[in-house]
Coordinates of C-alpha atoms and ligand atoms in Angstrom, one line a residue:
M17 CA 19.2 141.7 51.0
A18 CA 19.6 138.7 53.3
Q19 CA 22.1 139.6 56.0
A20 CA 20.9 138.2 59.3
E21 CA 21.4 134.6 60.6
I22 CA 18.3 134.6 62.7
G23 CA 15.1 136.6 63.3
L24 CA 13.0 137.5 66.3
I25 CA 9.5 138.8 66.6
G26 CA 8.3 140.4 69.8
L27 CA 10.5 143.0 71.5
G28 CA 8.9 142.9 74.9
T29 CA 10.8 142.2 78.1
M30 CA 11.9 138.7 77.1
G31 CA 12.3 139.2 73.3
S32 CA 14.4 142.3 73.5
N33 CA 16.8 140.7 76.1
L34 CA 17.0 137.5 74.1
A35 CA 17.8 139.4 70.9
L36 CA 20.7 141.3 72.7
N37 CA 21.9 138.0 74.1
I38 CA 21.9 136.5 70.6
A39 CA 23.7 139.6 69.2
E40 CA 26.3 139.5 71.9
K41 CA 27.2 135.9 71.0
G42 CA 28.2 137.2 67.5
H43 CA 25.0 136.6 65.5
T44 CA 23.4 139.2 63.3
I45 CA 19.7 139.3 64.2
A46 CA 16.7 140.7 62.4
V47 CA 14.0 142.0 64.7
F48 CA 10.3 142.9 64.2
N49 CA 7.6 143.9 66.7
R50 CA 3.8 144.4 66.3
T51 CA 4.1 148.0 67.6
V52 CA 6.6 148.9 64.9
S53 CA 8.0 152.0 66.6
R54 CA 9.6 149.7 69.2
V55 CA 11.9 148.3 66.5
D56 CA 13.9 151.4 65.9
E57 CA 13.8 152.3 69.6
F58 CA 15.3 148.9 70.3
K59 CA 18.2 149.3 67.8
A60 CA 18.8 152.9 69.0
N61 CA 19.2 151.5 72.6
A62 CA 21.3 148.5 71.6
G63 CA 24.6 150.2 72.4
A64 CA 27.7 148.4 71.3
L65 CA 25.5 145.6 69.8
T66 CA 23.6 147.9 67.4
D67 CA 25.6 146.8 64.4
R68 CA 24.3 143.2 64.8
I69 CA 20.7 144.3 65.0
V70 CA 18.7 144.7 61.7
P71 CA 15.4 146.5 62.4
C72 CA 12.6 145.3 60.2
H73 CA 9.3 147.2 59.8
S74 CA 7.2 144.4 58.2
L75 CA 7.3 140.6 58.1
D76 CA 8.2 140.8 54.4
E77 CA 11.2 142.8 55.3
L78 CA 12.1 140.3 58.1
A79 CA 11.9 137.4 55.7
A80 CA 14.0 139.2 53.1
T81 CA 16.6 140.0 55.8
I82 CA 17.2 136.5 57.2
R83 CA 19.3 134.0 55.3
P84 CA 17.4 130.8 54.4
P85 CA 16.7 128.5 56.0
R86 CA 15.3 131.2 58.2
P87 CA 15.2 130.5 61.9
T88 CA 12.6 132.9 63.4
I89 CA 12.0 133.2 67.1
L90 CA 8.5 134.2 68.3
M91 CA 8.6 135.8 71.8
V92 CA 5.1 137.2 72.1
V93 CA 2.3 136.6 74.6
A94 CA 1.1 133.1 74.6
G95 CA -2.2 132.1 73.0
Q96 CA -3.9 133.7 70.0
A97 CA -1.0 136.0 69.3
V98 CA 1.2 133.0 68.6
D99 CA -1.4 131.5 66.2
D100 CA -1.7 134.9 64.5
Q101 CA 2.0 135.4 64.0
I102 CA 2.4 131.8 62.7
A103 CA -0.4 132.5 60.2
N104 CA 1.3 135.7 59.1
L105 CA 4.8 134.0 58.9
R106 CA 3.3 131.3 56.7
Q107 CA 2.7 134.0 54.1
V108 CA 6.3 135.1 54.0
L109 CA 8.4 132.1 54.9
S110 CA 9.5 129.2 52.6
P111 CA 9.8 125.4 53.1
N112 CA 12.7 124.5 55.3
D113 CA 12.4 127.8 57.3
I114 CA 12.1 127.3 61.1
I115 CA 9.6 128.9 63.4
I116 CA 10.6 128.7 67.1
D117 CA 7.9 129.6 69.7
A118 CA 9.9 130.7 72.7
G119 CA 7.0 131.9 74.8
N120 CA 5.2 130.1 77.7
A121 CA 2.9 128.1 75.5
D122 CA 0.4 125.5 76.7
F123 CA 1.9 122.3 75.4
N124 CA -1.5 121.3 74.1
D125 CA -1.3 124.3 71.8
T126 CA 2.2 123.4 70.8
R127 CA 1.1 119.9 69.8
R128 CA -1.7 121.4 67.8
R129 CA 0.6 123.8 66.0
F130 CA 3.0 120.9 65.2
A131 CA 0.0 119.1 63.6
E132 CA -1.1 122.2 61.7
L133 CA 2.4 122.9 60.3
A134 CA 3.0 119.3 59.4
G135 CA 3.2 119.0 55.6
T136 CA 3.8 122.8 55.1
G137 CA 7.6 122.2 54.7
L138 CA 8.1 124.6 57.7
T139 CA 9.9 123.3 60.7
F140 CA 8.3 124.1 64.1
I141 CA 10.1 124.1 67.5
G142 CA 8.4 124.7 70.9
M143 CA 11.0 126.1 73.2
G144 CA 10.6 126.9 76.9
V145 CA 12.8 129.7 78.2
S146 CA 13.3 130.4 81.9
G147 CA 15.2 133.0 83.8
G148 CA 13.1 136.2 83.4
E149 CA 14.6 139.4 82.0
E150 CA 18.1 138.8 83.5
G151 CA 18.2 135.2 82.2
A152 CA 17.1 136.2 78.7
R153 CA 19.8 138.8 78.5
H154 CA 22.8 136.8 80.0
G155 CA 21.8 133.2 79.8
P156 CA 18.5 131.4 80.4
S157 CA 17.7 127.8 80.8
I158 CA 16.3 126.5 77.6
M159 CA 14.0 123.5 77.1
V160 CA 13.5 122.5 73.5
G161 CA 10.8 120.3 71.9
G162 CA 10.7 119.3 68.2
T163 CA 12.3 116.8 65.9
Q164 CA 15.9 116.0 66.7
E165 CA 16.8 117.1 63.2
S166 CA 15.3 120.6 63.9
W167 CA 17.3 120.8 67.1
H168 CA 20.5 120.1 65.3
R169 CA 19.7 123.0 63.0
V170 CA 19.5 125.6 65.8
E171 CA 21.6 123.8 68.4
D172 CA 24.7 126.0 68.1
V173 CA 22.9 129.3 68.7
I174 CA 20.7 127.9 71.5
L175 CA 23.6 126.4 73.4
A176 CA 25.6 129.6 72.9
I177 CA 22.9 131.9 74.4
S178 CA 22.0 129.6 77.3
A179 CA 23.2 129.8 80.9
K180 CA 26.3 127.7 81.8
Y181 CA 26.8 125.6 84.9
N182 CA 30.4 124.9 85.4
G183 CA 30.8 125.4 81.7
E184 CA 28.0 123.0 80.7
P185 CA 25.2 124.7 78.7
C186 CA 21.8 124.8 80.4
A187 CA 19.9 124.0 77.2
A188 CA 18.9 120.7 75.7
W189 CA 16.6 118.9 73.3
L190 CA 14.1 117.1 75.5
G191 CA 11.9 115.3 73.0
P192 CA 9.4 115.7 70.2
D193 CA 6.6 118.3 69.8
G194 CA 5.3 119.6 73.1
A195 CA 8.1 118.2 75.4
G196 CA 10.0 121.4 75.8
H197 CA 6.9 123.5 76.6
F198 CA 5.6 120.8 79.0
V199 CA 8.9 120.7 80.9
K200 CA 8.8 124.5 81.1
T201 CA 5.3 124.4 82.4
I202 CA 6.3 121.9 85.2
H203 CA 9.3 124.0 85.9
N204 CA 6.9 126.9 86.7
G205 CA 4.6 124.6 88.7
I206 CA 7.6 123.6 90.9
E207 CA 8.5 127.3 91.1
Y208 CA 5.0 128.1 92.4
A209 CA 5.4 125.4 95.1
D210 CA 8.9 126.7 96.0
M211 CA 7.7 130.3 96.3
Q212 CA 4.6 129.4 98.3
M213 CA 6.5 127.3 100.8
I214 CA 9.0 130.1 101.3
A215 CA 6.1 132.6 101.8
E216 CA 4.5 130.2 104.3
V217 CA 7.8 130.1 106.4
Y218 CA 8.0 133.9 106.1
G219 CA 4.4 134.0 107.5
L220 CA 5.3 131.9 110.5
L221 CA 8.3 134.1 111.3
R222 CA 6.3 137.4 110.7
D223 CA 3.0 136.4 112.3
G224 CA 4.0 133.6 114.6
L225 CA 7.2 135.1 116.1
G226 CA 6.4 138.7 115.4
M227 CA 9.7 139.2 113.5
S228 CA 10.2 142.2 111.2
A229 CA 11.3 141.9 107.6
K230 CA 14.8 143.1 108.6
E231 CA 15.0 140.4 111.2
I232 CA 13.8 137.7 108.9
A233 CA 16.2 138.6 106.0
P234 CA 19.3 137.2 107.8
V235 CA 17.5 134.0 108.5
F236 CA 17.0 133.3 104.8
S237 CA 20.5 134.6 104.1
K238 CA 21.9 132.0 106.4
W239 CA 19.8 129.3 104.9
N240 CA 21.1 130.2 101.5
D241 CA 24.6 129.1 102.7
G242 CA 23.2 125.6 103.5
R243 CA 21.1 122.8 102.0
L244 CA 18.5 125.4 100.8
N245 CA 21.0 127.3 98.7
S246 CA 19.0 128.5 95.7
Y247 CA 18.2 131.6 93.7
L248 CA 14.7 131.9 95.3
I249 CA 16.1 131.8 98.9
E250 CA 18.8 134.3 97.9
I251 CA 16.3 136.8 96.4
T252 CA 13.9 136.3 99.3
A253 CA 16.7 137.6 101.7
K254 CA 17.4 140.5 99.4
V255 CA 13.7 141.4 99.0
L256 CA 13.2 141.4 102.8
E257 CA 16.2 143.7 103.3
A258 CA 15.0 146.3 100.8
D259 CA 13.4 149.6 101.8
D260 CA 10.7 151.5 100.0
P261 CA 12.3 154.8 98.9
A262 CA 9.0 156.7 99.3
T263 CA 8.2 155.7 103.0
G264 CA 11.5 154.3 104.3
N265 CA 9.6 151.2 105.4
P266 CA 10.6 147.7 104.3
V267 CA 9.3 147.4 100.7
V268 CA 7.7 144.0 101.4
D269 CA 5.5 145.6 104.1
I270 CA 3.9 148.1 101.6
I271 CA 3.2 145.4 99.0
L272 CA -0.4 144.2 98.7
D273 CA -0.8 140.5 99.7
R274 CA -2.4 139.5 96.4
A275 CA -0.3 137.5 93.9
G276 CA -1.1 137.2 90.2
Q277 CA -0.6 134.3 87.9
K278 CA -0.4 133.8 84.2
G279 CA -1.4 130.2 83.8
T280 CA 1.6 127.8 84.0
G281 CA 1.0 126.8 87.6
K282 CA -2.7 126.1 86.8
W283 CA -1.6 124.1 83.7
S284 CA 0.8 122.1 85.8
A285 CA -2.0 121.2 88.2
I286 CA -4.5 120.4 85.4
E287 CA -2.0 118.2 83.5
A288 CA -1.1 116.4 86.7
Q289 CA -4.8 115.6 87.3
K290 CA -5.2 114.5 83.7
L291 CA -2.3 112.2 83.9
G292 CA -3.4 110.8 87.3
V293 CA -0.3 112.0 89.1
P294 CA -0.6 113.6 92.6
A295 CA 1.0 117.1 92.5
T296 CA -0.6 118.3 95.7
A297 CA 2.1 120.8 96.7
I298 CA 1.9 122.5 93.3
E299 CA -1.9 122.4 93.4
A300 CA -1.9 124.0 96.9
A301 CA 0.4 126.7 95.7
V302 CA -1.9 127.6 92.8
A303 CA -4.9 127.6 95.1
A304 CA -3.0 129.8 97.6
R305 CA -2.5 132.4 94.9
V306 CA -6.3 132.3 94.1
I307 CA -7.1 132.8 97.8
S308 CA -4.6 135.6 97.9
S309 CA -6.5 137.3 95.1
M310 CA -9.7 137.2 97.3
K311 CA -8.6 140.1 99.5
T312 CA -12.0 141.6 100.2
E313 CA -13.5 138.2 101.0
R314 CA -10.6 137.4 103.3
E315 CA -11.0 140.6 105.2
A316 CA -14.7 139.9 105.7
A317 CA -13.9 136.3 106.9
Q318 CA -11.4 137.7 109.3
A319 CA -14.1 140.0 110.7
A320 CA -16.6 137.1 111.0
Y321 CA -14.3 134.5 112.5
G322 CA -11.8 136.8 114.3
R323 CA -8.1 136.9 113.7
T324 CA -6.1 133.8 114.7
S325 CA -3.8 134.4 117.7
G326 CA -0.8 133.6 115.5
N327 CA 1.5 133.5 118.5
I328 CA 4.1 130.7 118.5
R329 CA 5.7 130.3 121.9
I330 CA 8.8 128.2 121.2
D331 CA 12.5 128.5 121.4
R332 CA 13.4 130.6 118.3
D333 CA 16.7 128.9 117.4
R334 CA 15.0 125.5 117.6
L335 CA 12.2 126.8 115.4
F336 CA 14.6 128.2 112.8
H337 CA 16.3 124.8 112.6
D338 CA 13.0 123.0 112.1
L339 CA 11.8 125.6 109.6
E340 CA 15.0 125.1 107.5
L341 CA 14.5 121.3 107.5
A342 CA 10.7 121.7 106.9
L343 CA 11.3 123.8 103.8
F344 CA 13.8 121.3 102.6
A345 CA 11.4 118.3 103.1
G346 CA 8.6 120.3 101.4
K347 CA 10.9 121.0 98.5
I348 CA 11.8 117.3 98.1
A349 CA 8.1 116.4 98.0
A350 CA 7.3 119.2 95.5
Y351 CA 10.1 118.2 93.2
A352 CA 9.2 114.5 93.5
Q353 CA 5.7 115.5 92.4
G354 CA 6.9 117.7 89.5
F355 CA 9.3 115.0 88.2
A356 CA 6.6 112.3 88.5
V357 CA 4.3 114.5 86.4
M358 CA 7.0 114.9 83.7
D359 CA 7.8 111.2 83.8
A360 CA 4.1 110.3 83.3
A361 CA 3.7 112.8 80.4
S362 CA 6.8 111.5 78.8
K363 CA 5.4 108.0 78.8
A364 CA 1.9 109.1 77.8
F365 CA 3.1 111.1 74.8
D366 CA 6.1 108.9 73.9
W367 CA 8.6 111.7 74.4
N368 CA 11.3 109.9 76.2
V369 CA 12.2 113.0 78.3
P370 CA 15.7 112.5 79.9
L371 CA 15.0 113.5 83.5
P372 CA 18.7 113.7 84.5
T373 CA 19.1 116.2 81.6
V374 CA 16.1 118.3 82.8
S375 CA 17.6 118.6 86.3
R376 CA 21.0 119.5 84.8
I377 CA 19.7 122.3 82.6
W378 CA 17.8 123.7 85.6
R379 CA 21.0 124.1 87.6
A380 CA 21.7 127.6 86.2
G381 CA 19.8 130.3 84.3
C382 CA 16.3 129.5 85.5
I383 CA 14.2 130.7 88.5
I384 CA 14.4 127.5 90.5
R385 CA 18.1 127.1 90.0
S386 CA 19.9 125.5 92.9
Q387 CA 22.6 123.0 93.9
F388 CA 19.8 120.7 94.9
L389 CA 19.1 120.0 91.2
G390 CA 22.5 118.5 90.9
T391 CA 21.5 116.0 93.6
I392 CA 18.3 115.2 91.6
A393 CA 20.3 114.7 88.4
D394 CA 22.6 112.2 90.2
A395 CA 19.6 110.4 91.6
F396 CA 18.0 110.0 88.2
S397 CA 21.3 109.1 86.6
S398 CA 22.1 106.3 88.9
G399 CA 19.2 104.1 87.9
S400 CA 15.5 104.0 87.4
V401 CA 13.5 105.1 90.4
A402 CA 9.7 105.1 90.7
N403 CA 9.7 108.4 92.5
L404 CA 12.4 110.8 93.6
L405 CA 11.4 109.9 97.2
M406 CA 12.7 106.4 96.6
A407 CA 16.2 107.3 95.4
P408 CA 18.6 106.3 98.1
A409 CA 20.1 109.8 98.6
F410 CA 16.5 111.2 99.0
V411 CA 15.4 108.4 101.4
Q412 CA 18.2 109.6 103.6
M413 CA 17.6 113.3 103.3
M414 CA 13.8 113.0 103.7
G415 CA 14.3 110.7 106.6
E416 CA 16.3 113.4 108.3
A417 CA 14.0 116.3 107.3
H418 CA 10.4 115.1 107.6
P419 CA 10.1 115.1 111.4
S420 CA 10.7 118.9 111.2
L421 CA 8.1 119.3 108.5
R422 CA 5.6 117.5 110.7
K423 CA 6.5 119.7 113.7
V424 CA 6.2 122.9 111.6
V425 CA 2.9 121.9 110.1
S426 CA 1.5 121.1 113.5
I427 CA 2.8 124.3 115.1
A428 CA 1.2 126.3 112.2
A429 CA -2.1 124.5 112.6
E430 CA -2.1 125.2 116.4
A431 CA -1.3 128.9 115.7
G432 CA -4.0 129.1 113.0
L433 CA -1.4 130.2 110.4
P434 CA -2.0 128.8 106.9
V435 CA 0.8 126.5 105.4
P436 CA -1.1 124.9 102.6
A437 CA 1.8 123.8 100.4
L438 CA 3.9 122.5 103.4
S439 CA 0.8 120.6 104.7
A440 CA 0.2 119.1 101.2
A441 CA 3.8 118.1 101.0
L442 CA 3.6 116.3 104.4
A443 CA 0.3 114.6 103.6
Y444 CA 1.7 113.4 100.2
F445 CA 4.8 112.0 102.0
D446 CA 2.8 110.3 104.7
G447 CA 0.3 108.9 102.1
Y448 CA 3.1 107.7 99.8
R449 CA 5.0 105.8 102.5
Q450 CA 1.9 104.2 104.1
G451 CA 2.0 100.5 103.2
R452 CA -1.6 99.9 104.2
G453 CA -3.7 102.9 103.7
T454 CA -7.4 103.6 104.2
S455 CA -8.9 103.1 100.7
N456 CA -10.2 99.7 101.7
L457 CA -13.0 101.7 103.3
I458 CA -13.4 103.8 100.1
Q459 CA -13.7 100.5 98.1
A460 CA -16.3 99.3 100.5
Q461 CA -18.3 102.5 100.3
R462 CA -18.2 102.5 96.5
D463 CA -19.5 98.9 96.5
F464 CA -22.2 99.8 99.0
F465 CA -23.7 102.7 97.1
G466 CA -22.8 101.8 93.5
A467 CA -22.1 98.0 93.4
H468 CA -18.6 98.8 92.1
G469 CA -17.1 95.7 93.6
F470 CA -13.8 95.5 95.5
E471 CA -10.6 93.5 95.6
R472 CA -9.8 91.3 98.6
I473 CA -6.4 90.9 100.2
D474 CA -6.8 87.1 100.3
Q475 CA -8.4 86.2 97.0
P476 CA -8.2 87.4 93.4
G477 CA -11.1 88.8 91.4
A478 CA -13.9 91.2 92.1
H479 CA -16.2 90.8 95.2
H480 CA -19.2 92.4 96.7
G481 CA -19.9 93.1 100.4
P482 CA -22.6 91.6 102.6
W483 CA -24.8 94.6 102.2
S484 CA -28.0 95.2 100.3
Y485 CA -28.3 98.2 98.1
S486 CA -30.2 101.0 99.9
A487 CA -30.2 104.6 98.7
Ligands
LIG503 P1 5.8 141.5 77.3 O1 4.5 141.9 77.7 O2 7.0 142.3 77.8 O3 5.9 141.6 75.7 C1 4.9 141.0 74.9 C2 5.3 141.0 73.4 O4 4.3 140.3 72.7 C3 5.4 142.4 72.9 O5 6.5 142.4 71.9 C4 4.1 142.6 72.2 O6 4.1 143.5 71.1 C5 3.8 141.2 71.7 N1 2.4 140.9 71.4 C6 1.4 141.0 72.3 N2 0.2 140.7 71.6 C7 0.6 140.4 70.3 C8 -0.2 140.1 69.2 N3 -1.5 139.9 69.3 N4 0.5 139.9 68.0 C9 1.8 140.1 68.0 N5 2.6 140.5 69.0 C10 2.0 140.6 70.2 O7 5.9 139.9 77.6 P2 7.2 139.1 78.0 O8 8.4 139.4 77.1 O9 7.4 139.1 79.4 O10 6.7 137.6 77.6 C11 6.8 137.1 76.3 C12 6.6 135.5 76.4 O11 7.6 135.0 77.2 C13 5.3 135.1 77.1 O12 4.8 133.9 76.5 C14 5.7 134.9 78.5 O13 4.9 134.0 79.2 C15 7.1 134.3 78.3 N6 8.0 134.4 79.4 C16 8.1 135.5 80.2 C17 9.0 135.6 81.2 C18 9.1 136.8 82.1 O14 9.8 136.7 83.1 N7 8.6 137.9 81.7 C19 9.8 134.4 81.6 C20 9.7 133.3 80.6 C21 8.8 133.3 79.6 P3 3.6 145.0 71.3 O15 4.9 145.7 71.7 O16 3.1 145.4 70.0 O17 2.6 145.1 72.4

C-alpha cells in the first residue's frame, strides 16, 4: 500500500542522516539498502522518527510503498553502483516517477544518465549535497541540476531539509542536467584548496616556529573571529586542541601525514584544464594530497637531501598577522579560480548557472561555509565581472592582503617549507595582473621550432621571425 511521500536508497553515512532529516521535516519516507539487514536496523534506531520510516526489503516493495509520482533519492557510492541502481529502478518505477542521484557523481556521468533516461518517461535529477554527516542530518547545502519543471516537483522537500542562512534555504536549482553535480564538484575543489592552504600555514607554525598543536590552536581560534571566519578555520582550532585518549598527546600529532581523496578535487582540476581555465591553487591542493600519499618515497628523499632547516627567525606577532592575510589572499585567489571554472562550464554547457545563488547557498550547511561567501554573492550580484579579482570589493581586499601572501611564500621558500597552494595562488595573482607578460618569448620559440607564426604588437595578422628552421 502506497504510504510514503518519498523514497531513499542507500543507508550509509549520508543516506541514513538525510532520511532522518526528511522524516523530521514531517515526510514519511520509504528506505531500502543493498545490505538489507541495515534497513530494519535503521528503523529500530530512528527513535522518535520511527513512525515516519517505512522499511522496504526489496525495490518492488519500495516502489509499492511510495505514492506516485515516486521521488526516489539514490545515496550510494558514485560510479557503477548508481548505474546499477538506476537500471534496477527502471524495472519497478513508472513514467513520471523521479530518480534523484544525490551522491558525488562526476557530472559527465550525470549528463550521460540524463541522455539515457530521456524518452523513458522517468525524470532524472542530479543533486549535489554538501555538509557531511552533520549537514545531511540537520541541513546540508543542496545544488540541484535538472529541468526546472522537475525542480518544482521536489522543491518543497529539498528546501525544507536544507540548511538555512538567516532563514534563507541553502538549496537551489542551478541549471539543467549536470549543473548541480558540477557545482558540487567545484565546491569540493575549492574545499581542497582551502584545507591545503590551512595545512600549509599550520606547517609554517609547527615546523617554522616550532609551535605545539596546543599553541597553534588559539591562533586559528582568533582568526576565526576575523576575516577568515569559516567552518574550516573553526574546526582546525578544535582539531588542534583535541587530545588522543590513548596516549594523552595531541591527536593531530599521532595522525599519519597521508591524506586520501575520493575524486572530486581531481575532477575539478581535470574539468578546469578541459575548459582552459587556470585553477592552479586547486590543482596544487590535489597534487599535495598525492605527494602526501608517497610517504615512503618522501622519507627516502629526506634521507637523500637532508631535512630542511625549517627555522623561521622573525617576530611572531608580525608573522601571525602576515599569515592571516596570506591565507585570506590565497582564499580569494582559489575562490576566483573556482568561480571562473563554474562560469566557463556554465557557458560551455548552456547552463546559465547563477553565480550569486551558488555563493548564497554555500553560506551555510556546506564544508566551505563562511561569511566570505556573502561578500562573493554581493560582488556577483552587483554586475558582471570577468573574474572575482576584478570586483571592486575584491580589488580592495586583495590589494591589502597580497603583500602578506608574497612575504609568507618567500619566508616559506627560504625555510624550505612547502606551501604549494599558497605559492600557486600568488603566481596566479601576479600572472593575472601583469599587463605585459612573457609569452611574447613563447610565441617566438613556437615560431622558431614549429613555424607557428606570431602576432605583433604593431601590426595585425600572422608573422614569422627572422630565423631559419633548424632542428
Ligand atoms: P557510505 O560508504 O557510508 O555508504 C555507501 C552506501 O552505498 C551504502 O548504503 C552502500 O550499501 C551503498 N552501496 C555501495 N555500493 C553499492 C552498490 N554497488 N549497489 C547499491 N548500493 C551500494 O557512503 P556515504 O554515505 O559517505 O556516501 C554516499 C554518497 O554521498 C557518495 O557518492 C559520496 O561521495 C557522497 N557524499 C558523501 C559525503 C560524506 O561526507 N560522507 C558528503 C557529500 C556527499 P551497503 O550498506 O550495502 O554497503
